[in-house]
Coordinates of C-alpha atoms and ligand atoms in Angstrom, one line a residue:
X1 CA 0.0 0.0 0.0
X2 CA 1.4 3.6 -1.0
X3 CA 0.2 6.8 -0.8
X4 CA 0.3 9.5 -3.6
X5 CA -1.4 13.0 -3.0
X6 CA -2.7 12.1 0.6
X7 CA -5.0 9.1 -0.6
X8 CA -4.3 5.8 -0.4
X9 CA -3.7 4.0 -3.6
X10 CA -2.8 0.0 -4.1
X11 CA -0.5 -1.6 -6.4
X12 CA -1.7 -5.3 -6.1
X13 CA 0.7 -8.1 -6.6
X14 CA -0.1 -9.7 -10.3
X15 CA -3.0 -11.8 -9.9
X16 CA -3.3 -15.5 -9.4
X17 CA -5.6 -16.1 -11.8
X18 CA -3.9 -17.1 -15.4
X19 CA -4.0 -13.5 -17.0
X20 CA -5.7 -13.1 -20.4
X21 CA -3.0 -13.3 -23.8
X22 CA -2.5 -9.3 -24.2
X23 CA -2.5 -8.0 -20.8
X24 CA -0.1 -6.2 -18.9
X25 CA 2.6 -7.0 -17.2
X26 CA 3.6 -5.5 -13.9
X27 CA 1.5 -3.8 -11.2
X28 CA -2.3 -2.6 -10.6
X29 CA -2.1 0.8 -9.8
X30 CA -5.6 2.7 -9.0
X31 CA -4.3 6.7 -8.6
X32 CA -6.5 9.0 -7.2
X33 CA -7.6 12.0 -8.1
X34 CA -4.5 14.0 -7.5
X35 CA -3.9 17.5 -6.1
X36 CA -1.1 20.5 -5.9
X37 CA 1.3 20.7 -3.9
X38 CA 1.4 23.7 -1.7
X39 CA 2.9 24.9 1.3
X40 CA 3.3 21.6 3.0
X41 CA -0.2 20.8 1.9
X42 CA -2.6 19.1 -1.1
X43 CA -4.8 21.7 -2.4
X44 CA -7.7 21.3 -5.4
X45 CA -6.8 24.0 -7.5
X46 CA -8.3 27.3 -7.5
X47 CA -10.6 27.1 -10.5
X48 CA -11.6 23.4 -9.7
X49 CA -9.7 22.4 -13.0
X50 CA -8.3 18.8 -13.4
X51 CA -6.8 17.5 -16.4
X52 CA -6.4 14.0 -17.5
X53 CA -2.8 11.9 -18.0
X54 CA -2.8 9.6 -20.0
X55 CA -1.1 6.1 -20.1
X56 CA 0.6 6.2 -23.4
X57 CA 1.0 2.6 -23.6
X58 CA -2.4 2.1 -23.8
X59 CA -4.0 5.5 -24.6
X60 CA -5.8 5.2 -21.5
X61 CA -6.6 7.9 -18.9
X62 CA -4.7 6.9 -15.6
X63 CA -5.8 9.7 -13.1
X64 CA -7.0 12.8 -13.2
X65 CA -4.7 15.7 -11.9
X66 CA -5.7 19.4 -10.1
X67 CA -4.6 21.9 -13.2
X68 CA -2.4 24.9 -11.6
X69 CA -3.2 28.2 -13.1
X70 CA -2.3 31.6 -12.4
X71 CA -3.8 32.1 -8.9
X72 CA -2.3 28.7 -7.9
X73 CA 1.6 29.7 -9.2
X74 CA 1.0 33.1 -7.0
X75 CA 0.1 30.8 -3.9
X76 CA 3.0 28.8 -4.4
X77 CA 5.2 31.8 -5.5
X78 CA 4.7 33.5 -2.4
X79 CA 4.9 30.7 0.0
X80 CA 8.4 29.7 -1.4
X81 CA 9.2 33.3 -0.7
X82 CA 8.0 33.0 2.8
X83 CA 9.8 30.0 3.1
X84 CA 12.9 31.5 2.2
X85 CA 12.5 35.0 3.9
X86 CA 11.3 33.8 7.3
X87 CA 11.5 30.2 7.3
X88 CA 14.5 27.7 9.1
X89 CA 15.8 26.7 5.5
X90 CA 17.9 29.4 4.3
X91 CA 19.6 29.8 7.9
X92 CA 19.4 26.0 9.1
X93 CA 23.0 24.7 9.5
X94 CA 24.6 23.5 6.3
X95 CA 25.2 19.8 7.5
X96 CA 21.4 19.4 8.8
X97 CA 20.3 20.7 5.6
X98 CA 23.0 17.7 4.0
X99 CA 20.8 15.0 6.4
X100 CA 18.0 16.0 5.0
X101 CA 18.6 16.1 1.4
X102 CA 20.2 12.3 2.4
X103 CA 16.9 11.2 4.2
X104 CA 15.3 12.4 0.8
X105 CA 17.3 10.2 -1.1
X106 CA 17.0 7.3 1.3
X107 CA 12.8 7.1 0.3
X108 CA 13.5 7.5 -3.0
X109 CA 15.7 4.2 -2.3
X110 CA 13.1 2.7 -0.2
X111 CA 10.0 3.1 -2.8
X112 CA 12.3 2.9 -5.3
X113 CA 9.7 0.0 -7.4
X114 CA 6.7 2.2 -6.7
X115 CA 8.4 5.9 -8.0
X116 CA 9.6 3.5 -11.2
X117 CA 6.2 2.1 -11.9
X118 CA 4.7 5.4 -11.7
X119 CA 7.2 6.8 -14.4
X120 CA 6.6 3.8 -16.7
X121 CA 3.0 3.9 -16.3
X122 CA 3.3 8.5 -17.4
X123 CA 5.8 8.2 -19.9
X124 CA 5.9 4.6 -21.6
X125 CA 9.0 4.2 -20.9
X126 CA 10.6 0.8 -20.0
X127 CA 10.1 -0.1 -16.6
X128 CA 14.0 -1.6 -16.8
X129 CA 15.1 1.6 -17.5
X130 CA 12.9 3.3 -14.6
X131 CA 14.3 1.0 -12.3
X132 CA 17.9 1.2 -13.5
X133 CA 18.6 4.8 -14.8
X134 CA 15.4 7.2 -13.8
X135 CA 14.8 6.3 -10.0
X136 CA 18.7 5.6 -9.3
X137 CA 19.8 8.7 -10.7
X138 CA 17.6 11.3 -8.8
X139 CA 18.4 9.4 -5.5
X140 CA 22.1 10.1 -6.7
X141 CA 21.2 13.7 -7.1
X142 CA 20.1 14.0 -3.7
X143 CA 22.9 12.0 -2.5
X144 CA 25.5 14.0 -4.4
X145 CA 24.1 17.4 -3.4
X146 CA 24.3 16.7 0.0
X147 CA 27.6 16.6 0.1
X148 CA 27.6 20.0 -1.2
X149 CA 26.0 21.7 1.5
X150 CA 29.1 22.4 3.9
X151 CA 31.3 22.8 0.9
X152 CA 29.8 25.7 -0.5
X153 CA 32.5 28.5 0.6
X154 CA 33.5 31.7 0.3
X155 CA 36.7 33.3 -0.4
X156 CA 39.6 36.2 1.3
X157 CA 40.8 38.6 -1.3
X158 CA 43.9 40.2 -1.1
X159 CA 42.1 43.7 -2.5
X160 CA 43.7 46.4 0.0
X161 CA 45.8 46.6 2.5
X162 CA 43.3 48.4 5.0
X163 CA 40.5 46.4 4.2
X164 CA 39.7 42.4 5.0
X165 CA 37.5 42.1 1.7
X166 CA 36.1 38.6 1.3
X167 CA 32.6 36.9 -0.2
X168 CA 29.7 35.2 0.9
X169 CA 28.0 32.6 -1.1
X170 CA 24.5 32.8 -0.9
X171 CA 21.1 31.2 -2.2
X172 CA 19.5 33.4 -4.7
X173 CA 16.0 32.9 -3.4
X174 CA 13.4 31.3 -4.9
X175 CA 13.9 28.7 -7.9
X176 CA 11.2 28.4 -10.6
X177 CA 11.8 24.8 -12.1
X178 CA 10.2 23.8 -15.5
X179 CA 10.5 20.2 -16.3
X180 CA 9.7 18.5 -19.7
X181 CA 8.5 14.9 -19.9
X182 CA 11.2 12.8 -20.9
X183 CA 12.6 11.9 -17.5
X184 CA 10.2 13.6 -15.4
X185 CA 11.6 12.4 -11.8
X186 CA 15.4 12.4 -12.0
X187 CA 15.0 15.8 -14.0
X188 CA 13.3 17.0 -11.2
X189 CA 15.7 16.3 -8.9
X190 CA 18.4 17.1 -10.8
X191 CA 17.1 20.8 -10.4
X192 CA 15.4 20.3 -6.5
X193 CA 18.3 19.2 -5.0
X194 CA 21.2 21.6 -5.8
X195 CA 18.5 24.4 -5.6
X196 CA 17.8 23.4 -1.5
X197 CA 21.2 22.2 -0.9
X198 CA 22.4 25.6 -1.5
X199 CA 19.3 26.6 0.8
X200 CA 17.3 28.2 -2.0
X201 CA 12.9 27.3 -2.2
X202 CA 11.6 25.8 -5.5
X203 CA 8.5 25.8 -7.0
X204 CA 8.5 23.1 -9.7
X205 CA 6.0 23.0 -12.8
X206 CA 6.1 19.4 -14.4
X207 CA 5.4 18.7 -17.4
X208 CA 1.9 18.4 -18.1
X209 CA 2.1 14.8 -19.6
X210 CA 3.9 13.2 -17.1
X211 CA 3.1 14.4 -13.4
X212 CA 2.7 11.4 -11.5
X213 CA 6.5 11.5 -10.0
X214 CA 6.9 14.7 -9.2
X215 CA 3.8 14.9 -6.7
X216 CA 5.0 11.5 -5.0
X217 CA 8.6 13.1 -4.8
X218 CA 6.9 16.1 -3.0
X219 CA 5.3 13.8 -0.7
X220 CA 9.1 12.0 0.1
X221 CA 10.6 15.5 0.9
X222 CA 7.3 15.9 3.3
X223 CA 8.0 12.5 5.3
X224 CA 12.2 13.4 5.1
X225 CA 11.3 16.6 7.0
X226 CA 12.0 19.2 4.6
X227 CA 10.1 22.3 5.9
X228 CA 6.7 22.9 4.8
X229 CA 6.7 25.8 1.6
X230 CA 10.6 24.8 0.7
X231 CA 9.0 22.7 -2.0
X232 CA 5.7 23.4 -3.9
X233 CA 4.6 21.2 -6.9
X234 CA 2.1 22.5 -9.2
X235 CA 1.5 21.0 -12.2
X236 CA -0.4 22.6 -15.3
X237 CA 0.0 23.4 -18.3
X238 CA 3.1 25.4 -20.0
X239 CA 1.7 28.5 -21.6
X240 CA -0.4 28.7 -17.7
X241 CA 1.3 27.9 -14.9
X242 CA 4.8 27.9 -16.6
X243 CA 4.6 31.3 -17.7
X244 CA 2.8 32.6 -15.0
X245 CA 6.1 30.9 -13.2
X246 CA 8.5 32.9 -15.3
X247 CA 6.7 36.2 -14.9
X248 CA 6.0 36.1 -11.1
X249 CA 7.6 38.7 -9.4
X250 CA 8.4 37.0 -6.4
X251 CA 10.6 34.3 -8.2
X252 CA 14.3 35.3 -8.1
X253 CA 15.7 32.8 -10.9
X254 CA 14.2 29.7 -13.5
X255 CA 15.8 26.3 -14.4
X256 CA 14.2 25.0 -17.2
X257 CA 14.8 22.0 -19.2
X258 CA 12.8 21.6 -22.7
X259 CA 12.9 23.1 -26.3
X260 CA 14.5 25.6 -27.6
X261 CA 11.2 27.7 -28.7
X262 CA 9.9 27.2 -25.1
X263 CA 13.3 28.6 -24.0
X264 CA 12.9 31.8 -26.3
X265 CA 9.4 31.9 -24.4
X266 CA 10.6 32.2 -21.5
X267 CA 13.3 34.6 -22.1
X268 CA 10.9 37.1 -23.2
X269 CA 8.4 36.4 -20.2
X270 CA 11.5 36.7 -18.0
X271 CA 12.7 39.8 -19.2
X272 CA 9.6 42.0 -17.1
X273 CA 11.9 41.1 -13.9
X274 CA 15.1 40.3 -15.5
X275 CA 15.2 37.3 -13.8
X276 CA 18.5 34.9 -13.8
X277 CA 18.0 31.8 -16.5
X278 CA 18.9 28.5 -16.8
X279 CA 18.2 26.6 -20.0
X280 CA 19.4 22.9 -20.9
X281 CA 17.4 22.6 -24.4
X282 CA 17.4 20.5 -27.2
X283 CA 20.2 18.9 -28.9
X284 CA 21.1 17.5 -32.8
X285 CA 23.9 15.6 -31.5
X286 CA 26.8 14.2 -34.0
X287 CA 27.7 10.3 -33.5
X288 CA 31.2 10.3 -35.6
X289 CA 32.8 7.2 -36.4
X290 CA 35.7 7.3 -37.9
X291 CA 37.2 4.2 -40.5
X292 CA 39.4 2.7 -37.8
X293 CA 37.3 2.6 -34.9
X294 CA 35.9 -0.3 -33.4
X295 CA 32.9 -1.0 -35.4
X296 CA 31.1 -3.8 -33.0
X297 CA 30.9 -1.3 -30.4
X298 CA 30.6 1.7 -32.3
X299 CA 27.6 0.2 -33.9
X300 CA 26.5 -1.2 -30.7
X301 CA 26.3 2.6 -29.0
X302 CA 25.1 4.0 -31.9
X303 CA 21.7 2.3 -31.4
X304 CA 22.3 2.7 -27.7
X305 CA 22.6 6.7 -28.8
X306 CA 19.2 6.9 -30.8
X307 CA 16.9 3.9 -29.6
X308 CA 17.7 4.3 -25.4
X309 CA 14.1 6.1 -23.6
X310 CA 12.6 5.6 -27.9
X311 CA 14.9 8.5 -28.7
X312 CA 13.3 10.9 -26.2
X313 CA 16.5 11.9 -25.4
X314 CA 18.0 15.6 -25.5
X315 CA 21.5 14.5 -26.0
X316 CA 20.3 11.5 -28.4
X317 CA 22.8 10.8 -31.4
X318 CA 20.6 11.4 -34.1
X319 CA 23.2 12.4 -36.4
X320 CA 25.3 9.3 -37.3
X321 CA 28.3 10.3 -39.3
X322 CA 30.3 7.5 -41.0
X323 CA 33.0 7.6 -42.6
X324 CA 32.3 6.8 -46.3
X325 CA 35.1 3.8 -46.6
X326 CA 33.6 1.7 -43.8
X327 CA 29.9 2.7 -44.8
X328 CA 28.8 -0.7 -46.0
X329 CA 30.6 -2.7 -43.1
X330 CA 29.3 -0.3 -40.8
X331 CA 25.8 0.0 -42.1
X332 CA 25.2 -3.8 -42.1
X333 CA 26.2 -4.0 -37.9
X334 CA 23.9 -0.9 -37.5
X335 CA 21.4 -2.6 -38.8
X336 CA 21.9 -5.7 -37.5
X337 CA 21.8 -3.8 -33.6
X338 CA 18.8 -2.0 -34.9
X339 CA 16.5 -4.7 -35.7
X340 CA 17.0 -5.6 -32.2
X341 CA 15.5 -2.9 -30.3
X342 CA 11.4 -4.4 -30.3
X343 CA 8.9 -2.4 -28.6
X344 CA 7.3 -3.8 -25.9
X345 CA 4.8 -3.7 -23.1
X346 CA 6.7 -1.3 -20.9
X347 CA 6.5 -3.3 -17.9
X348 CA 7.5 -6.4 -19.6
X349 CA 10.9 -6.6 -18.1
X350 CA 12.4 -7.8 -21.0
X351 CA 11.0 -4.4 -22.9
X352 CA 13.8 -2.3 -24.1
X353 CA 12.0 0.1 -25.6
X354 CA 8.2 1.5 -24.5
X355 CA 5.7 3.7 -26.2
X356 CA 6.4 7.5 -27.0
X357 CA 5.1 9.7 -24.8
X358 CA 2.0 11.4 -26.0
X359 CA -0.2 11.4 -29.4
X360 CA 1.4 14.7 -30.5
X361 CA 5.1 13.3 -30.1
X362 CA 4.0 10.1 -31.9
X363 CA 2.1 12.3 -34.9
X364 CA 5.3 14.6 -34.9
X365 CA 7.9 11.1 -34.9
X366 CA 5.6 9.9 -38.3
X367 CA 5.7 13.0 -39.7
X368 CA 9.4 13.1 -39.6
X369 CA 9.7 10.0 -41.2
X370 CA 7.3 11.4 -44.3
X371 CA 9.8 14.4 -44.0
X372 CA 12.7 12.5 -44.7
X373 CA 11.5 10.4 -47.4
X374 CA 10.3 13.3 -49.4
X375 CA 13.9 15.1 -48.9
X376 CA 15.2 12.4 -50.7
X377 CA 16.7 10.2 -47.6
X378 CA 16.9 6.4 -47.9
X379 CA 14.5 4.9 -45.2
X380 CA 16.6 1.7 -44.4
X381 CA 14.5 0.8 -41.4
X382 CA 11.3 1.5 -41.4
X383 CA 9.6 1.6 -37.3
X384 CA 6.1 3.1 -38.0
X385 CA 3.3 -0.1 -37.6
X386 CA 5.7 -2.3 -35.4
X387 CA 5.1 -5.6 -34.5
X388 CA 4.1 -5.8 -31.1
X389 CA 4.5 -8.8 -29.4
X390 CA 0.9 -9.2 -28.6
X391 CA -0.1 -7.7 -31.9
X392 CA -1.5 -4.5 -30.3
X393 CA -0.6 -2.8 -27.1
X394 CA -1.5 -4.4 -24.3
X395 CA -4.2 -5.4 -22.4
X396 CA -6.0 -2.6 -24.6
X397 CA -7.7 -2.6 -27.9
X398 CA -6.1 0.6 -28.6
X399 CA -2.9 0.9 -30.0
X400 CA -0.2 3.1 -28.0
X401 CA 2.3 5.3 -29.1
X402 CA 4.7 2.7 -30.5
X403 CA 7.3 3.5 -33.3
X404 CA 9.9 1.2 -33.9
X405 CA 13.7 1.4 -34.8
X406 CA 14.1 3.7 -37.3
X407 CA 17.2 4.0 -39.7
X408 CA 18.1 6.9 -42.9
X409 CA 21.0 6.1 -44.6
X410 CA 22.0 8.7 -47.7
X411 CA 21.2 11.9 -45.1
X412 CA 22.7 15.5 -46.6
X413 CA 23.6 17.8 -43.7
X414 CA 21.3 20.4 -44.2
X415 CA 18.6 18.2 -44.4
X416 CA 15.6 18.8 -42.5
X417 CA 16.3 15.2 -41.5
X418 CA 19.5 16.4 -39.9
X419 CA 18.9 19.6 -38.8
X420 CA 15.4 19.7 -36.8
X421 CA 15.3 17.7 -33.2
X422 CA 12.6 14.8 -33.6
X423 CA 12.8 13.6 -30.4
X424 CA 12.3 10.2 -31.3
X425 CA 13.7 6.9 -32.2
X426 CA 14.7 8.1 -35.7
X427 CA 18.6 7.8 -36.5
X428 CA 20.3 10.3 -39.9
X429 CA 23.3 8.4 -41.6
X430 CA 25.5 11.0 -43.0
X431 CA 28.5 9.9 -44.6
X432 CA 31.5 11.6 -44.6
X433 CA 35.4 11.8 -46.4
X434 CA 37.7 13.7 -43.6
X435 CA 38.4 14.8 -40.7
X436 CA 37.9 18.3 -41.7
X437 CA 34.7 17.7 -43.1
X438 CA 32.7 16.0 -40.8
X439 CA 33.8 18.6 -38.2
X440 CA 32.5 21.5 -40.2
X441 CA 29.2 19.2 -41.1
X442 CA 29.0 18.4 -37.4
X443 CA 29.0 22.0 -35.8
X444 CA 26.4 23.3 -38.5
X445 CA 23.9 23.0 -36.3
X446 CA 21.9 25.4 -33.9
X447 CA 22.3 23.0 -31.4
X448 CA 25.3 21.8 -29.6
X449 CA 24.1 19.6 -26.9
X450 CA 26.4 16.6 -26.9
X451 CA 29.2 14.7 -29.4
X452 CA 30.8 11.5 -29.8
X453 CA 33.5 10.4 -32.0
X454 CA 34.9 6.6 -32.5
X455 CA 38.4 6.1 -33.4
X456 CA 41.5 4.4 -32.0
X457 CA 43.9 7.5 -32.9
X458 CA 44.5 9.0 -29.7
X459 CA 44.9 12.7 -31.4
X460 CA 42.4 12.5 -34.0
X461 CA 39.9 11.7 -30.9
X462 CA 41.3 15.0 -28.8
X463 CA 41.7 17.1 -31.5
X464 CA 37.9 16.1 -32.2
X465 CA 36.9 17.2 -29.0
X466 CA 38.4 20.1 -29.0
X467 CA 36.8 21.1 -32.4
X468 CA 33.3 20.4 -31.9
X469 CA 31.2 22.8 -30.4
X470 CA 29.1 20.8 -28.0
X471 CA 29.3 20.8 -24.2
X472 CA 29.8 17.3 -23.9
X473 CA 32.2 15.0 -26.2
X474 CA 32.4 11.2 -25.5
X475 CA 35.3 9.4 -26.6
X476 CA 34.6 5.8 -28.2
X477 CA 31.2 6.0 -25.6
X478 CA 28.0 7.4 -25.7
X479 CA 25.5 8.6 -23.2
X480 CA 27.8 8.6 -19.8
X481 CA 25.9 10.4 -17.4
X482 CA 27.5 11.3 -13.8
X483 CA 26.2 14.2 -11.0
X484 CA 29.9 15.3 -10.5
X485 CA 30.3 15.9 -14.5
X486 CA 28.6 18.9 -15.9
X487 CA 26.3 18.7 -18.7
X488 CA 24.9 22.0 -20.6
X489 CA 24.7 23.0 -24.4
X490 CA 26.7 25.2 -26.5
X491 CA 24.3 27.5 -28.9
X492 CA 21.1 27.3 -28.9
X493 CA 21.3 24.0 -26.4
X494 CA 21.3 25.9 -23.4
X495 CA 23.0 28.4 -21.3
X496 CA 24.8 26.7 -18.1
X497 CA 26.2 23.4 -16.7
X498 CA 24.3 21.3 -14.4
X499 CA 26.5 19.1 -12.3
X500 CA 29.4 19.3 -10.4
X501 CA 30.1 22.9 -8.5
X502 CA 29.0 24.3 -11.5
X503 CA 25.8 23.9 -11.0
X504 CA 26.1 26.8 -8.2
X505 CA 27.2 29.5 -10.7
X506 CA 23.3 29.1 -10.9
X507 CA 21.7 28.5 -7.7
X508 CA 24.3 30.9 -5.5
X509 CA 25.0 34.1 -5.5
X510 CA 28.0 36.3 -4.3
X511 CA 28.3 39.0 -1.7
X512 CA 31.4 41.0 -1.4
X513 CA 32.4 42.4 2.1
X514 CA 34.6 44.8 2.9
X515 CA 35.9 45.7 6.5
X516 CA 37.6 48.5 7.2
X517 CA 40.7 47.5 9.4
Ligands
NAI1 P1 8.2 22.1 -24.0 O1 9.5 22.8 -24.1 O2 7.0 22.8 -24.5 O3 7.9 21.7 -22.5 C1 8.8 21.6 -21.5 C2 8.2 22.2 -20.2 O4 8.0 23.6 -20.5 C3 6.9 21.7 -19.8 O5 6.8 21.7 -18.4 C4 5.9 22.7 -20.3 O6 4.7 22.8 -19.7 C5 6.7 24.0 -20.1 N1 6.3 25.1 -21.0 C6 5.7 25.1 -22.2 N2 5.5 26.3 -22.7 C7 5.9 27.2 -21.7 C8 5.9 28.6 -21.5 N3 5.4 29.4 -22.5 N4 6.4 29.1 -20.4 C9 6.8 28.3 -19.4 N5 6.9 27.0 -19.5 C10 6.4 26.4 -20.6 O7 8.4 20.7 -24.7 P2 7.2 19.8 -25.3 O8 6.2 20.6 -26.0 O9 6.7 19.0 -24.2 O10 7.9 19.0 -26.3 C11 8.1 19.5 -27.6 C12 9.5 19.2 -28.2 O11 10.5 19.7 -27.3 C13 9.8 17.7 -28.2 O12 9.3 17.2 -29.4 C14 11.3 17.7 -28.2 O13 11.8 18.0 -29.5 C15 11.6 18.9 -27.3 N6 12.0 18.5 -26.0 C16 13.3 18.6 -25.6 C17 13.6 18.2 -24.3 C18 15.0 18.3 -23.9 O14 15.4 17.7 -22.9 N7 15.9 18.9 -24.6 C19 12.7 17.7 -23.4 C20 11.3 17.7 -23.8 C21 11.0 18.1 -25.1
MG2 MG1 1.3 10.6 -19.1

């Protein structure tokens, strides 16, 4: 028995009776209705609203959720600010702050299998990968930031000789965090927990396809002890409550993870207060492999690059560069990895790859593919209509938002194919001559989220990394994720890094004082 929102909801064990062919694997979960977050408390929304999320596996509504608007934003605006201004965060000592953040981390641990159903069940996405990467990671943020806490110094400056001049680091205030949908939970707490470890109050928006996470993580920080008002969910939707977010004057700074065109959004909104920005947008990221690299593996992370959370990934690989001597080798091992990544019932636990998130990312995925064939692209793998293993998604008679491995070979750089973020599991071949082509191709981009580049020539592969303009480069890997490693975008992919101390250029700020001696 857990509890979500205050109510109590059940996730059964699997029944004894033989289930039918086509129905689901993995847990009955009966949500309740589901309210905001606020102050320490769960509150209907102001207007009443509720809107619906939807299981995307199945198309089916799993629980209605309390819709934040304006009025609700304000109430959580200014209870973060009260929080901050006059509550025990802010001033607590820096190493009880740390416990806290740990105890946080500790019932993320502990209802680790319930937190990863809940994302599978929003999102679509494997419940492997939920249990392995989503729920283990934001524990990790917690865990990490915590150790932050009492590390979080000042400095003396040798400015004058009849002065002791030296800084303070200090939260900024209160933290507006936008979320997008794609790993609603750990990028969550990739923005909650160096945001209170620094001793600022957040109010987080989630995304509005995916809020089921976010509320139970509220609920977590509740029973660690985190101060009432420190953390306030509200979800609703972007142009609403995320904008009212941006534009409210009470909140000092605003994290925000999603597209580009949301970012530009939000710039604008923020401009009425000039508040401080973080962005970590989209990504076109270049997969380069060059003729001597190891091809098993290289072909191996390749499909690890594009097909890993169905492409819903902003540092996905979705720009394969090859170069044009090992194109045929290469392309037959590609396709050979390829044509194993099957979608699957996401709680299967064999399922490596789920159902895309929503209708409108699964129209926009299809109409992508018709993109690419009219530019002219070879479709080598075509994913729309997959097989399913039970012929339809299951335990439903609708059909989810499954699309399948899906492969272009014969991609021009400029390509809409190559240029525009899909977001889904849709991979651009692009073959290349040399060195100093591919780099050129790869940095023509808006975006410069993330690179790799395969070879076995130790100065080709620095050199490479040196010359793409991306804020991450892996070398003969792809996808390596760690909290002490920062991760931001050059260009249009975002603004800052988040990870390591970094991640405090954001969530600080500095005080200078001087003393007359
Ligand atoms: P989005 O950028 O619209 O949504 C992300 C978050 O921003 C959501 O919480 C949303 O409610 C909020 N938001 C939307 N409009 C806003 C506004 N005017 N002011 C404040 N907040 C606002 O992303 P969306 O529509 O869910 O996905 C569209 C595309 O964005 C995807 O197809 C994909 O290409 C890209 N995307 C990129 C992500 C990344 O990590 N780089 C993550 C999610 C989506
Ligand atoms: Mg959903």
């Amino acid at each position: 028995m857990s509890k979500v929102a205050g109510l109590k909801f059940k996730m059964k064990p699997e029944k004894k009776e033989a289930p039918a062919a086509n129905a689901r694997k993995g847990p009955d979960i009966r949500l309740p209705h589901l309210k905001l977050w606020i102050g320490g408390k769960w509150k209907e929304a102001v207007h009443g609203r509720t809107f619906k999320t939807i299981d995307p596996a199945t198309g089916e509504v799993i629980t209605r959720v309390a819709e934040g608007t304006e009025e609700d934003i304000d109430l959580a605006a200014r209870r973060a600010r009260k929080a901050f201004d006059s509550g025990p965060w802010p001033k607590m000592k820096a190493s009880e702050r740390a416990r806290i953040l740990h105890r946080i981390a500790a019932l993320i641990r502990e209802n680790y299998e319930e937190l990863a159903s809940l994302e599978t069940l929003d999102t679509g996405k494997p419940i492997q990968n939920s249990r392995r990467i989503d729920v283990p990671s934001s524990a990790e943020a917690f865990e990490y930031y915590a150790g932050w806490c009492d590390k979080l110094t000042g400095e003396t400056l040798p400015a004058h000789p009849e002065f002791f001049s030296y800084t303070l680091r200090e939260p900024l205030g209160v933290i507006g965090a936008i979320t997008p949908w794609n790993f609603p939970l750990s990028i969550a707490a990739q923005k909650i927990a160096p945001a209170l470890a620094a001793g600022n109050t957040v109010v987080l928006k989630p995304a509005e396809q995916t809020p089921l996470s976010a509320l139970r993580l509220a609920e977590i920080t509740e029973e660690a002890g985190l101060p009432a008002g420190v953390l306030n969910v509200v979800p609703g939707f972007g142009p609403v409550a995320g904008a009212a977010l941006v534009r409210h004057p009470e909140v000092d700074a605003v994290s925000f993870t999603g597209e580009y065109l949301t970012g530009r959004e939000i710039m604008k909104n923020a401009a009425l207060t000039l508040k401080k920005l973080s962005f970590e947008l989209g990504g076109k990221s270049a997969n380069i492999i060059f003729a001597d690299a190891d091809m098993d593996n290289a072909a191996r992370f390749a499909c690890d690059g594009i097909f890993f959370n169905q492409g819903e990934v902003c540092c996905a690989g979705s720009r394969l560069f090859v170069e044009e001597k090992i194109k045929k080798n290469f392309t037959a091992r590609l396709l050979q990895c390829a044509q194993k990544w099957r979608p699957g019932d996401p709680f299967d636990p064999a399922t490596e790859m789920g159902a895309l998130v929503s209708q409108e990312q699964f129209d926009k995925v299809l109409k992508y593919i018709e993109i690419g064939r009219q530019e002219g692209a070879k479709l080598l793998l075509d994913g729309r209509n997959p097989k399913m293993p039970q012929g339809k998604a299951p335990g439903t008679k609708s059909k989810g938002f499954f699309i399948g491995p899906t492969v272009f070979s014969g991609v021009l750089p400029q390509m809409r194919l190559a240029q525009e973020e899909i977001f889904g599991p849709v991979l651009s071949q692009i073959a290349f001559g040399d060195f100093e082509e591919v780099i050129r191709n790869a940095n023509q981009t808006i975006y410069g989220l993330a690179a790799a580049v395969w070879t076995k020539d130790i100065q080709k592969a620095h050199r490479a990394a040196r010359a793409l303009k991306a804020g991450t480069v892996w070398i003969n890997g792809y996808g390596n994720f760690d909290h002490a490693v920062p991760f931001g975008g050059y260009k249009m992919s975002g603004n800052t890094r988040e990870g390591g101390i970094h991640t405090f250029d954001f969530y600080t700020q500095i005080k200078s004082v001087w003393v007359r001696l």
